[in-house]
Amino acid sequence: MTHVVVNGPASWNTVVRLAELPEPYPHMVLASGHHDGLGGTSAGKSVTLAALGVPTTLVTTTGDDAFASLVLQALRSGRHGDRLRVVTRPARDGRTERHVNLVSDEGDRLSVYLELPTAPPPDDETLDLVRTARTAVLDLADSSRPLLAVARAAGVPVWCDVHDDDGVSDYARAFVAAADVLLVSDARLTDPGAYLSAAVAGGATLAVATRGERGAIARDGDGWWEVGVADAGPLRDAEGAGDAFLAGLLHATLAGAPRAQALARAAATAAIAVASPGIGAPHVAAAAVERLAAQVRVTRVE
């Protein structure tokens, strides 16, 4: 299996646990817990892909500060061995991405960006990595934007996760247009079905909207799929559920799984991720995903 390139954020996050997200007025709330650790949507996808056995190269931007060392140590200290290669690009402002994430017991999240580094233009190494990849996962970030056309010109399949895109805002439009496979949360979509249909009409071979506890819906050239949920245990950390879903879907697709089976494995990977703490689904393994996927109901909807 040739390598997958993931381009986008890796960050050092402070995560604060609350019973519910605070109301927008001055008051005090008591946290049920907090911790610091690896974050970033591209880091989450990369670590999960590697844990599933997919050789993966993460291209990300880091500063020259102490937080960069923490990010790199966390990326390189997992159980994925040599399946994850990390290529860092120096942030123009020398700062590593950092967030404070307020996370409720129900899994709702409010992210406060403390630092958002400015990435340099892609260098020759990055361009070569994208052109020779089996798949390019180009996450929603300025550093990915110039790589969309590079991957398309090279005939490399482009996978994009546009998170809670509302279907209107300018930032995600180029990613939606370039994606061969598109993943979105339905949180801000007024009509998820129309959104997915438009993506497929625009050239995507598969478009998926995740719906939290309601599973997911998907659209491909032959019609609709409804994807159920898997039960891997109580919710412990909803951060990174979408990243794990995409990683599970990509792993299954690269392995040649039929569409229904690939969607089931995606749901299973996400379930394992949210039942364990931290990003990158530390308890994900291909065999465990396959067993849990057998519980997921995936149906073709006429």
PDB file of C-alpha atoms in Angstrom:
ATOM      1  CA  MET A   1       0.000   0.000   0.000  1.00  0.00           C
ATOM      2  CA  THR A   2       1.631   3.249  -1.137  1.00  0.00           C
ATOM      3  CA  HIS A   3       1.546   6.244   1.112  1.00  0.00           C
ATOM      4  CA  VAL A   4      -1.246   8.642   1.972  1.00  0.00           C
ATOM      5  CA  VAL A   5      -0.388  12.315   2.450  1.00  0.00           C
ATOM      6  CA  VAL A   6      -2.316  14.345   5.014  1.00  0.00           C
ATOM      7  CA  ASN A   7      -1.738  18.096   4.955  1.00  0.00           C
ATOM      8  CA  GLY A   8      -2.961  20.408   7.668  1.00  0.00           C
ATOM      9  CA  PRO A   9      -2.969  21.311  11.344  1.00  0.00           C
ATOM     10  CA  ALA A  10      -1.289  19.663  14.297  1.00  0.00           C
ATOM     11  CA  SER A  11      -1.678  21.617  17.521  1.00  0.00           C
ATOM     12  CA  TRP A  12      -1.099  21.546  21.263  1.00  0.00           C
ATOM     13  CA  ASN A  13      -4.445  21.881  23.025  1.00  0.00           C
ATOM     14  CA  THR A  14      -5.802  22.515  26.473  1.00  0.00           C
ATOM     15  CA  VAL A  15      -9.087  20.631  26.796  1.00  0.00           C
ATOM     16  CA  VAL A  16     -11.523  21.692  29.519  1.00  0.00           C
ATOM     17  CA  ARG A  17     -14.419  19.380  30.429  1.00  0.00           C
ATOM     18  CA  LEU A  18     -17.750  20.938  31.421  1.00  0.00           C
ATOM     19  CA  ALA A  19     -21.206  19.566  32.101  1.00  0.00           C
ATOM     20  CA  GLU A  20     -22.462  21.851  29.344  1.00  0.00           C
ATOM     21  CA  LEU A  21     -21.078  24.701  27.307  1.00  0.00           C
ATOM     22  CA  PRO A  22     -21.401  28.068  29.113  1.00  0.00           C
ATOM     23  CA  GLU A  23     -24.111  30.557  28.290  1.00  0.00           C
ATOM     24  CA  PRO A  24     -22.905  33.859  26.732  1.00  0.00           C
ATOM     25  CA  TYR A  25     -22.986  36.063  29.827  1.00  0.00           C
ATOM     26  CA  PRO A  26     -20.437  36.716  32.601  1.00  0.00           C
ATOM     27  CA  HIS A  27     -20.477  33.956  35.214  1.00  0.00           C
ATOM     28  CA  MET A  28     -18.394  31.170  36.741  1.00  0.00           C
ATOM     29  CA  VAL A  29     -18.445  27.506  35.794  1.00  0.00           C
ATOM     30  CA  LEU A  30     -16.678  24.561  37.402  1.00  0.00           C
ATOM     31  CA  ALA A  31     -14.703  22.216  35.161  1.00  0.00           C
ATOM     32  CA  SER A  32     -15.008  18.479  35.705  1.00  0.00           C
ATOM     33  CA  GLY A  33     -11.491  17.989  34.353  1.00  0.00           C
ATOM     34  CA  HIS A  34      -8.814  19.327  32.051  1.00  0.00           C
ATOM     35  CA  HIS A  35      -5.698  18.155  30.263  1.00  0.00           C
ATOM     36  CA  ASP A  36      -3.120  19.232  27.696  1.00  0.00           C
ATOM     37  CA  GLY A  37      -2.358  17.130  24.665  1.00  0.00           C
ATOM     38  CA  LEU A  38      -2.037  16.662  20.936  1.00  0.00           C
ATOM     39  CA  GLY A  39      -4.749  18.217  18.799  1.00  0.00           C
ATOM     40  CA  GLY A  40      -5.426  19.252  15.256  1.00  0.00           C
ATOM     41  CA  THR A  41      -7.626  17.638  12.631  1.00  0.00           C
ATOM     42  CA  SER A  42      -4.701  16.467  10.477  1.00  0.00           C
ATOM     43  CA  ALA A  43      -2.850  15.012  13.435  1.00  0.00           C
ATOM     44  CA  GLY A  44      -5.956  13.051  14.390  1.00  0.00           C
ATOM     45  CA  LYS A  45      -6.434  11.620  10.907  1.00  0.00           C
ATOM     46  CA  SER A  46      -2.746  10.764  10.506  1.00  0.00           C
ATOM     47  CA  VAL A  47      -2.354   8.957  13.832  1.00  0.00           C
ATOM     48  CA  THR A  48      -5.539   6.973  13.238  1.00  0.00           C
ATOM     49  CA  LEU A  49      -4.560   6.011   9.692  1.00  0.00           C
ATOM     50  CA  ALA A  50      -1.173   4.829  10.936  1.00  0.00           C
ATOM     51  CA  ALA A  51      -2.798   2.863  13.766  1.00  0.00           C
ATOM     52  CA  LEU A  52      -4.931   1.123  11.136  1.00  0.00           C
ATOM     53  CA  GLY A  53      -1.808   0.148   9.220  1.00  0.00           C
ATOM     54  CA  VAL A  54      -1.840   2.769   6.465  1.00  0.00           C
ATOM     55  CA  PRO A  55       1.606   4.271   5.668  1.00  0.00           C
ATOM     56  CA  THR A  56       0.971   7.968   6.160  1.00  0.00           C
ATOM     57  CA  THR A  57       2.933  11.189   5.766  1.00  0.00           C
ATOM     58  CA  LEU A  58       1.684  14.180   7.743  1.00  0.00           C
ATOM     59  CA  VAL A  59       2.763  17.579   6.435  1.00  0.00           C
ATOM     60  CA  THR A  60       2.107  20.226   9.056  1.00  0.00           C
ATOM     61  CA  THR A  61       3.253  23.647  10.217  1.00  0.00           C
ATOM     62  CA  THR A  62       5.019  24.117  13.541  1.00  0.00           C
ATOM     63  CA  GLY A  63       6.858  26.948  15.226  1.00  0.00           C
ATOM     64  CA  ASP A  64      10.222  27.049  16.937  1.00  0.00           C
ATOM     65  CA  ASP A  65       8.706  27.131  20.416  1.00  0.00           C
ATOM     66  CA  ALA A  66       8.362  24.567  23.205  1.00  0.00           C
ATOM     67  CA  PHE A  67       4.905  23.571  21.983  1.00  0.00           C
ATOM     68  CA  ALA A  68       6.371  22.330  18.698  1.00  0.00           C
ATOM     69  CA  SER A  69       8.484  19.844  20.624  1.00  0.00           C
ATOM     70  CA  LEU A  70       5.415  18.618  22.509  1.00  0.00           C
ATOM     71  CA  VAL A  71       3.465  18.150  19.279  1.00  0.00           C
ATOM     72  CA  LEU A  72       6.276  16.243  17.573  1.00  0.00           C
ATOM     73  CA  GLN A  73       6.939  14.077  20.603  1.00  0.00           C
ATOM     74  CA  ALA A  74       3.267  13.110  20.767  1.00  0.00           C
ATOM     75  CA  LEU A  75       3.128  12.332  17.045  1.00  0.00           C
ATOM     76  CA  ARG A  76       6.245  10.199  17.155  1.00  0.00           C
ATOM     77  CA  SER A  77       5.592   8.341  20.391  1.00  0.00           C
ATOM     78  CA  GLY A  78       2.526   6.314  19.401  1.00  0.00           C
ATOM     79  CA  ARG A  79       2.257   2.608  18.733  1.00  0.00           C
ATOM     80  CA  HIS A  80       2.055   3.105  14.988  1.00  0.00           C
ATOM     81  CA  GLY A  81       5.808   2.583  14.605  1.00  0.00           C
ATOM     82  CA  ASP A  82       7.287   3.637  11.303  1.00  0.00           C
ATOM     83  CA  ARG A  83       3.926   3.917   9.526  1.00  0.00           C
ATOM     84  CA  LEU A  84       3.711   7.651  10.316  1.00  0.00           C
ATOM     85  CA  ARG A  85       6.226  10.075   8.891  1.00  0.00           C
ATOM     86  CA  VAL A  86       6.014  13.706   9.983  1.00  0.00           C
ATOM     87  CA  VAL A  87       7.234  16.514   7.720  1.00  0.00           C
ATOM     88  CA  THR A  88       7.207  19.923   9.382  1.00  0.00           C
ATOM     89  CA  ARG A  89       7.147  23.297   7.687  1.00  0.00           C
ATOM     90  CA  PRO A  90       8.375  26.328   9.700  1.00  0.00           C
ATOM     91  CA  ALA A  91       5.672  28.781  10.701  1.00  0.00           C
ATOM     92  CA  ARG A  92       6.451  32.274   9.474  1.00  0.00           C
ATOM     93  CA  ASP A  93       5.729  33.711  12.901  1.00  0.00           C
ATOM     94  CA  GLY A  94       7.571  30.970  14.800  1.00  0.00           C
ATOM     95  CA  ARG A  95       4.474  29.900  16.733  1.00  0.00           C
ATOM     96  CA  THR A  96       2.844  26.494  16.975  1.00  0.00           C
ATOM     97  CA  GLU A  97      -0.935  26.202  16.695  1.00  0.00           C
ATOM     98  CA  ARG A  98      -2.704  26.113  20.063  1.00  0.00           C
ATOM     99  CA  HIS A  99      -6.339  25.879  21.150  1.00  0.00           C
ATOM    100  CA  VAL A 100      -8.369  25.886  24.319  1.00  0.00           C
ATOM    101  CA  ASN A 101     -11.307  23.542  23.716  1.00  0.00           C
ATOM    102  CA  LEU A 102     -14.346  23.635  25.990  1.00  0.00           C
ATOM    103  CA  VAL A 103     -16.048  20.243  25.677  1.00  0.00           C
ATOM    104  CA  SER A 104     -19.406  19.324  27.225  1.00  0.00           C
ATOM    105  CA  ASP A 105     -20.451  15.944  28.552  1.00  0.00           C
ATOM    106  CA  GLU A 106     -22.649  15.582  25.458  1.00  0.00           C
ATOM    107  CA  GLY A 107     -19.670  16.116  23.163  1.00  0.00           C
ATOM    108  CA  ASP A 108     -20.396  19.709  22.087  1.00  0.00           C
ATOM    109  CA  ARG A 109     -17.249  21.792  21.653  1.00  0.00           C
ATOM    110  CA  LEU A 110     -16.208  25.426  21.620  1.00  0.00           C
ATOM    111  CA  SER A 111     -12.669  25.960  20.306  1.00  0.00           C
ATOM    112  CA  VAL A 112     -10.752  29.097  21.234  1.00  0.00           C
ATOM    113  CA  TYR A 113      -7.707  29.568  19.008  1.00  0.00           C
ATOM    114  CA  LEU A 114      -4.756  30.911  20.970  1.00  0.00           C
ATOM    115  CA  GLU A 115      -2.270  30.714  18.107  1.00  0.00           C
ATOM    116  CA  LEU A 116      -2.888  30.197  14.393  1.00  0.00           C
ATOM    117  CA  PRO A 117       0.482  30.017  12.611  1.00  0.00           C
ATOM    118  CA  THR A 118       1.048  31.264   9.096  1.00  0.00           C
ATOM    119  CA  ALA A 119       2.330  28.495   6.833  1.00  0.00           C
ATOM    120  CA  PRO A 120       4.951  29.127   4.152  1.00  0.00           C
ATOM    121  CA  PRO A 121       4.180  28.319   0.510  1.00  0.00           C
ATOM    122  CA  PRO A 122       4.542  24.608  -0.335  1.00  0.00           C
ATOM    123  CA  ASP A 123       8.109  23.575  -1.047  1.00  0.00           C
ATOM    124  CA  ASP A 124       9.324  21.022  -3.597  1.00  0.00           C
ATOM    125  CA  GLU A 125       9.238  18.186  -1.063  1.00  0.00           C
ATOM    126  CA  THR A 126       5.593  18.830  -0.257  1.00  0.00           C
ATOM    127  CA  LEU A 127       4.651  19.099  -3.917  1.00  0.00           C
ATOM    128  CA  ASP A 128       6.422  15.816  -4.711  1.00  0.00           C
ATOM    129  CA  LEU A 129       4.749  14.072  -1.782  1.00  0.00           C
ATOM    130  CA  VAL A 130       1.316  15.128  -3.010  1.00  0.00           C
ATOM    131  CA  ARG A 131       2.004  14.245  -6.648  1.00  0.00           C
ATOM    132  CA  THR A 132       3.182  10.724  -5.756  1.00  0.00           C
ATOM    133  CA  ALA A 133       0.588   9.929  -3.086  1.00  0.00           C
ATOM    134  CA  ARG A 134      -2.006   7.232  -3.458  1.00  0.00           C
ATOM    135  CA  THR A 135      -4.458   9.630  -1.821  1.00  0.00           C
ATOM    136  CA  ALA A 136      -4.123  13.219  -0.632  1.00  0.00           C
ATOM    137  CA  VAL A 137      -6.133  14.231   2.429  1.00  0.00           C
ATOM    138  CA  LEU A 138      -6.089  18.019   2.190  1.00  0.00           C
ATOM    139  CA  ASP A 139      -7.576  19.441   5.341  1.00  0.00           C
ATOM    140  CA  LEU A 140      -9.348  22.753   5.684  1.00  0.00           C
ATOM    141  CA  ALA A 141      -6.361  25.093   6.050  1.00  0.00           C
ATOM    142  CA  ASP A 142      -4.606  27.792   4.044  1.00  0.00           C
ATOM    143  CA  SER A 143      -1.595  25.497   3.593  1.00  0.00           C
ATOM    144  CA  SER A 144      -3.798  22.985   1.744  1.00  0.00           C
ATOM    145  CA  ARG A 145      -5.348  25.434  -0.675  1.00  0.00           C
ATOM    146  CA  PRO A 146      -2.514  25.491  -3.270  1.00  0.00           C
ATOM    147  CA  LEU A 147      -2.231  21.691  -3.065  1.00  0.00           C
ATOM    148  CA  LEU A 148      -5.774  21.080  -4.299  1.00  0.00           C
ATOM    149  CA  ALA A 149      -4.856  21.886  -7.910  1.00  0.00           C
ATOM    150  CA  VAL A 150      -1.521  20.041  -7.613  1.00  0.00           C
ATOM    151  CA  ALA A 151      -3.231  16.809  -6.601  1.00  0.00           C
ATOM    152  CA  ARG A 152      -5.946  17.147  -9.208  1.00  0.00           C
ATOM    153  CA  ALA A 153      -3.413  17.774 -11.977  1.00  0.00           C
ATOM    154  CA  ALA A 154      -1.460  14.674 -10.917  1.00  0.00           C
ATOM    155  CA  GLY A 155      -4.578  12.509 -10.883  1.00  0.00           C
ATOM    156  CA  VAL A 156      -4.287  11.887  -7.135  1.00  0.00           C
ATOM    157  CA  PRO A 157      -7.639  11.359  -5.390  1.00  0.00           C
ATOM    158  CA  VAL A 158      -8.432  14.280  -3.077  1.00  0.00           C
ATOM    159  CA  TRP A 159     -10.239  13.713   0.230  1.00  0.00           C
ATOM    160  CA  CYS A 160     -11.498  16.757   2.089  1.00  0.00           C
ATOM    161  CA  ASP A 161     -13.109  17.136   5.505  1.00  0.00           C
ATOM    162  CA  VAL A 162     -14.894  20.484   5.636  1.00  0.00           C
ATOM    163  CA  HIS A 163     -16.110  20.057   9.240  1.00  0.00           C
ATOM    164  CA  ASP A 164     -19.216  22.161   9.976  1.00  0.00           C
ATOM    165  CA  ASP A 165     -19.375  23.945   6.627  1.00  0.00           C
ATOM    166  CA  ASP A 166     -22.639  25.820   6.193  1.00  0.00           C
ATOM    167  CA  GLY A 167     -22.625  25.470   2.422  1.00  0.00           C
ATOM    168  CA  VAL A 168     -22.399  29.234   1.920  1.00  0.00           C
ATOM    169  CA  SER A 169     -19.227  30.652   3.479  1.00  0.00           C
ATOM    170  CA  ASP A 170     -16.376  31.252   1.047  1.00  0.00           C
ATOM    171  CA  TYR A 171     -13.581  29.469   2.916  1.00  0.00           C
ATOM    172  CA  ALA A 172     -14.603  25.886   2.172  1.00  0.00           C
ATOM    173  CA  ARG A 173     -15.867  26.302  -1.383  1.00  0.00           C
ATOM    174  CA  ALA A 174     -12.583  25.414  -3.138  1.00  0.00           C
ATOM    175  CA  PHE A 175     -12.233  22.292  -0.979  1.00  0.00           C
ATOM    176  CA  VAL A 176     -15.761  21.153  -1.753  1.00  0.00           C
ATOM    177  CA  ALA A 177     -15.196  21.716  -5.466  1.00  0.00           C
ATOM    178  CA  ALA A 178     -11.896  19.790  -5.520  1.00  0.00           C
ATOM    179  CA  ALA A 179     -12.891  16.798  -3.400  1.00  0.00           C
ATOM    180  CA  ASP A 180     -13.248  13.323  -4.850  1.00  0.00           C
ATOM    181  CA  VAL A 181     -14.476  12.240  -1.421  1.00  0.00           C
ATOM    182  CA  LEU A 182     -16.080  14.850   0.828  1.00  0.00           C
ATOM    183  CA  LEU A 183     -16.872  14.646   4.524  1.00  0.00           C
ATOM    184  CA  VAL A 184     -19.007  17.237   6.332  1.00  0.00           C
ATOM    185  CA  SER A 185     -20.874  17.519   9.625  1.00  0.00           C
ATOM    186  CA  ASP A 186     -24.561  18.296   9.247  1.00  0.00           C
ATOM    187  CA  ALA A 187     -24.455  20.667  12.257  1.00  0.00           C
ATOM    188  CA  ARG A 188     -24.888  23.871  10.232  1.00  0.00           C
ATOM    189  CA  LEU A 189     -26.503  22.559   7.060  1.00  0.00           C
ATOM    190  CA  THR A 190     -30.128  23.495   6.437  1.00  0.00           C
ATOM    191  CA  ASP A 191     -30.480  20.728   3.822  1.00  0.00           C
ATOM    192  CA  PRO A 192     -27.737  18.060   4.104  1.00  0.00           C
ATOM    193  CA  GLY A 193     -29.241  15.997   1.287  1.00  0.00           C
ATOM    194  CA  ALA A 194     -29.110  18.866  -1.182  1.00  0.00           C
ATOM    195  CA  TYR A 195     -25.551  19.659  -0.074  1.00  0.00           C
ATOM    196  CA  LEU A 196     -24.375  16.085  -0.727  1.00  0.00           C
ATOM    197  CA  SER A 197     -26.218  15.872  -4.046  1.00  0.00           C
ATOM    198  CA  ALA A 198     -24.577  19.104  -5.204  1.00  0.00           C
ATOM    199  CA  ALA A 199     -21.138  17.748  -4.246  1.00  0.00           C
ATOM    200  CA  VAL A 200     -21.667  14.582  -6.297  1.00  0.00           C
ATOM    201  CA  ALA A 201     -23.065  16.581  -9.228  1.00  0.00           C
ATOM    202  CA  GLY A 202     -19.899  18.695  -9.001  1.00  0.00           C
ATOM    203  CA  GLY A 203     -17.605  15.688  -9.382  1.00  0.00           C
ATOM    204  CA  ALA A 204     -17.269  13.962  -6.007  1.00  0.00           C
ATOM    205  CA  THR A 205     -17.533  10.184  -6.145  1.00  0.00           C
ATOM    206  CA  LEU A 206     -18.759  10.078  -2.537  1.00  0.00           C
ATOM    207  CA  ALA A 207     -20.067  12.723  -0.143  1.00  0.00           C
ATOM    208  CA  VAL A 208     -20.866  11.953   3.494  1.00  0.00           C
ATOM    209  CA  ALA A 209     -22.608  13.985   6.188  1.00  0.00           C
ATOM    210  CA  THR A 210     -22.033  12.825   9.745  1.00  0.00           C
ATOM    211  CA  ARG A 211     -24.919  13.292  12.178  1.00  0.00           C
ATOM    212  CA  GLY A 212     -23.495  12.451  15.588  1.00  0.00           C
ATOM    213  CA  GLU A 213     -25.695   9.994  17.489  1.00  0.00           C
ATOM    214  CA  ARG A 214     -27.868   9.616  14.362  1.00  0.00           C
ATOM    215  CA  GLY A 215     -25.053   8.106  12.328  1.00  0.00           C
ATOM    216  CA  ALA A 216     -24.437   9.448   8.837  1.00  0.00           C
ATOM    217  CA  ILE A 217     -25.911   9.747   5.375  1.00  0.00           C
ATOM    218  CA  ALA A 218     -23.910   9.359   2.181  1.00  0.00           C
ATOM    219  CA  ARG A 219     -24.421  10.046  -1.511  1.00  0.00           C
ATOM    220  CA  ASP A 220     -22.560   8.508  -4.427  1.00  0.00           C
ATOM    221  CA  GLY A 221     -23.206   8.233  -8.134  1.00  0.00           C
ATOM    222  CA  ASP A 222     -25.693   5.402  -7.637  1.00  0.00           C
ATOM    223  CA  GLY A 223     -27.788   6.946  -4.881  1.00  0.00           C
ATOM    224  CA  TRP A 224     -28.087   7.224  -1.122  1.00  0.00           C
ATOM    225  CA  TRP A 225     -26.764   5.348   1.877  1.00  0.00           C
ATOM    226  CA  GLU A 226     -27.879   5.531   5.479  1.00  0.00           C
ATOM    227  CA  VAL A 227     -25.207   4.638   8.023  1.00  0.00           C
ATOM    228  CA  GLY A 228     -26.049   3.541  11.546  1.00  0.00           C
ATOM    229  CA  VAL A 229     -23.912   3.858  14.653  1.00  0.00           C
ATOM    230  CA  ALA A 230     -21.670   1.426  16.492  1.00  0.00           C
ATOM    231  CA  ASP A 231     -21.501   1.028  20.248  1.00  0.00           C
ATOM    232  CA  ALA A 232     -17.929   0.827  21.502  1.00  0.00           C
ATOM    233  CA  GLY A 233     -18.774   1.961  25.025  1.00  0.00           C
ATOM    234  CA  PRO A 234     -19.675   5.198  26.809  1.00  0.00           C
ATOM    235  CA  LEU A 235     -18.689   8.527  25.291  1.00  0.00           C
ATOM    236  CA  ARG A 236     -15.348   9.619  26.717  1.00  0.00           C
ATOM    237  CA  ASP A 237     -14.010  12.096  24.157  1.00  0.00           C
ATOM    238  CA  ALA A 238     -16.032  13.325  21.180  1.00  0.00           C
ATOM    239  CA  GLU A 239     -13.100  15.304  19.810  1.00  0.00           C
ATOM    240  CA  GLY A 240     -11.800  13.835  16.594  1.00  0.00           C
ATOM    241  CA  ALA A 241     -14.856  11.716  15.769  1.00  0.00           C
ATOM    242  CA  GLY A 242     -14.984  13.074  12.218  1.00  0.00           C
ATOM    243  CA  ASP A 243     -11.248  12.582  11.765  1.00  0.00           C
ATOM    244  CA  ALA A 244     -11.576   8.956  12.857  1.00  0.00           C
ATOM    245  CA  PHE A 245     -14.576   8.461  10.545  1.00  0.00           C
ATOM    246  CA  LEU A 246     -12.582   9.672   7.557  1.00  0.00           C
ATOM    247  CA  ALA A 247      -9.552   7.573   8.515  1.00  0.00           C
ATOM    248  CA  GLY A 248     -11.676   4.442   8.823  1.00  0.00           C
ATOM    249  CA  LEU A 249     -13.388   5.138   5.517  1.00  0.00           C
ATOM    250  CA  LEU A 250     -10.089   5.728   3.738  1.00  0.00           C
ATOM    251  CA  HIS A 251      -8.437   2.626   5.213  1.00  0.00           C
ATOM    252  CA  ALA A 252     -11.346   0.452   4.080  1.00  0.00           C
ATOM    253  CA  THR A 253     -11.498   2.078   0.639  1.00  0.00           C
ATOM    254  CA  LEU A 254      -7.769   1.560   0.027  1.00  0.00           C
ATOM    255  CA  ALA A 255      -8.199  -2.081   1.033  1.00  0.00           C
ATOM    256  CA  GLY A 256     -10.863  -2.501  -1.659  1.00  0.00           C
ATOM    257  CA  ALA A 257     -13.871  -2.856   0.650  1.00  0.00           C
ATOM    258  CA  PRO A 258     -17.314  -2.464  -0.946  1.00  0.00           C
ATOM    259  CA  ARG A 259     -19.025   0.841  -0.255  1.00  0.00           C
ATOM    260  CA  ALA A 260     -21.362  -0.434   2.472  1.00  0.00           C
ATOM    261  CA  GLN A 261     -18.537  -2.178   4.296  1.00  0.00           C
ATOM    262  CA  ALA A 262     -16.299   0.890   4.037  1.00  0.00           C
ATOM    263  CA  LEU A 263     -18.999   3.100   5.535  1.00  0.00           C
ATOM    264  CA  ALA A 264     -19.555   0.596   8.340  1.00  0.00           C
ATOM    265  CA  ARG A 265     -15.848   0.561   9.139  1.00  0.00           C
ATOM    266  CA  ALA A 266     -15.831   4.354   9.164  1.00  0.00           C
ATOM    267  CA  ALA A 267     -18.632   4.391  11.738  1.00  0.00           C
ATOM    268  CA  ALA A 268     -16.863   1.737  13.805  1.00  0.00           C
ATOM    269  CA  THR A 269     -13.585   3.677  13.806  1.00  0.00           C
ATOM    270  CA  ALA A 270     -15.384   6.816  14.973  1.00  0.00           C
ATOM    271  CA  ALA A 271     -17.146   4.863  17.733  1.00  0.00           C
ATOM    272  CA  ILE A 272     -13.874   3.463  19.063  1.00  0.00           C
ATOM    273  CA  ALA A 273     -12.335   6.925  18.947  1.00  0.00           C
ATOM    274  CA  VAL A 274     -15.042   8.601  21.018  1.00  0.00           C
ATOM    275  CA  ALA A 275     -14.998   5.790  23.572  1.00  0.00           C
ATOM    276  CA  SER A 276     -11.319   6.434  24.353  1.00  0.00           C
ATOM    277  CA  PRO A 277      -9.572   9.603  25.561  1.00  0.00           C
ATOM    278  CA  GLY A 278      -7.482  11.833  23.326  1.00  0.00           C
ATOM    279  CA  ILE A 279      -7.293  12.126  19.561  1.00  0.00           C
ATOM    280  CA  GLY A 280      -5.946   9.538  17.208  1.00  0.00           C
ATOM    281  CA  ALA A 281      -8.064   6.686  18.534  1.00  0.00           C
ATOM    282  CA  PRO A 282      -5.345   5.081  20.658  1.00  0.00           C
ATOM    283  CA  HIS A 283      -7.324   1.850  20.874  1.00  0.00           C
ATOM    284  CA  VAL A 284      -8.071   1.627  17.154  1.00  0.00           C
ATOM    285  CA  ALA A 285      -6.800  -1.448  15.374  1.00  0.00           C
ATOM    286  CA  ALA A 286      -7.960  -2.848  12.063  1.00  0.00           C
ATOM    287  CA  ALA A 287      -9.195  -6.106  13.585  1.00  0.00           C
ATOM    288  CA  ALA A 288     -11.216  -4.299  16.273  1.00  0.00           C
ATOM    289  CA  VAL A 289     -12.742  -2.004  13.653  1.00  0.00           C
ATOM    290  CA  GLU A 290     -13.746  -4.950  11.486  1.00  0.00           C
ATOM    291  CA  ARG A 291     -15.428  -6.718  14.412  1.00  0.00           C
ATOM    292  CA  LEU A 292     -17.350  -3.630  15.479  1.00  0.00           C
ATOM    293  CA  ALA A 293     -18.318  -2.788  11.898  1.00  0.00           C
ATOM    294  CA  ALA A 294     -20.374  -5.978  11.818  1.00  0.00           C
ATOM    295  CA  GLN A 295     -22.792  -4.217  14.220  1.00  0.00           C
ATOM    296  CA  VAL A 296     -23.303  -1.214  11.958  1.00  0.00           C
ATOM    297  CA  ARG A 297     -26.342  -1.195   9.747  1.00  0.00           C
ATOM    298  CA  VAL A 298     -25.688   0.397   6.365  1.00  0.00           C
ATOM    299  CA  THR A 299     -28.616   0.470   3.960  1.00  0.00           C
ATOM    300  CA  ARG A 300     -29.123   1.648   0.432  1.00  0.00           C
ATOM    301  CA  VAL A 301     -31.950   4.208   0.407  1.00  0.00           C
ATOM    302  CA  GLU A 302     -34.063   4.596  -2.699  1.00  0.00           C
TER     303      GLU A 302
END
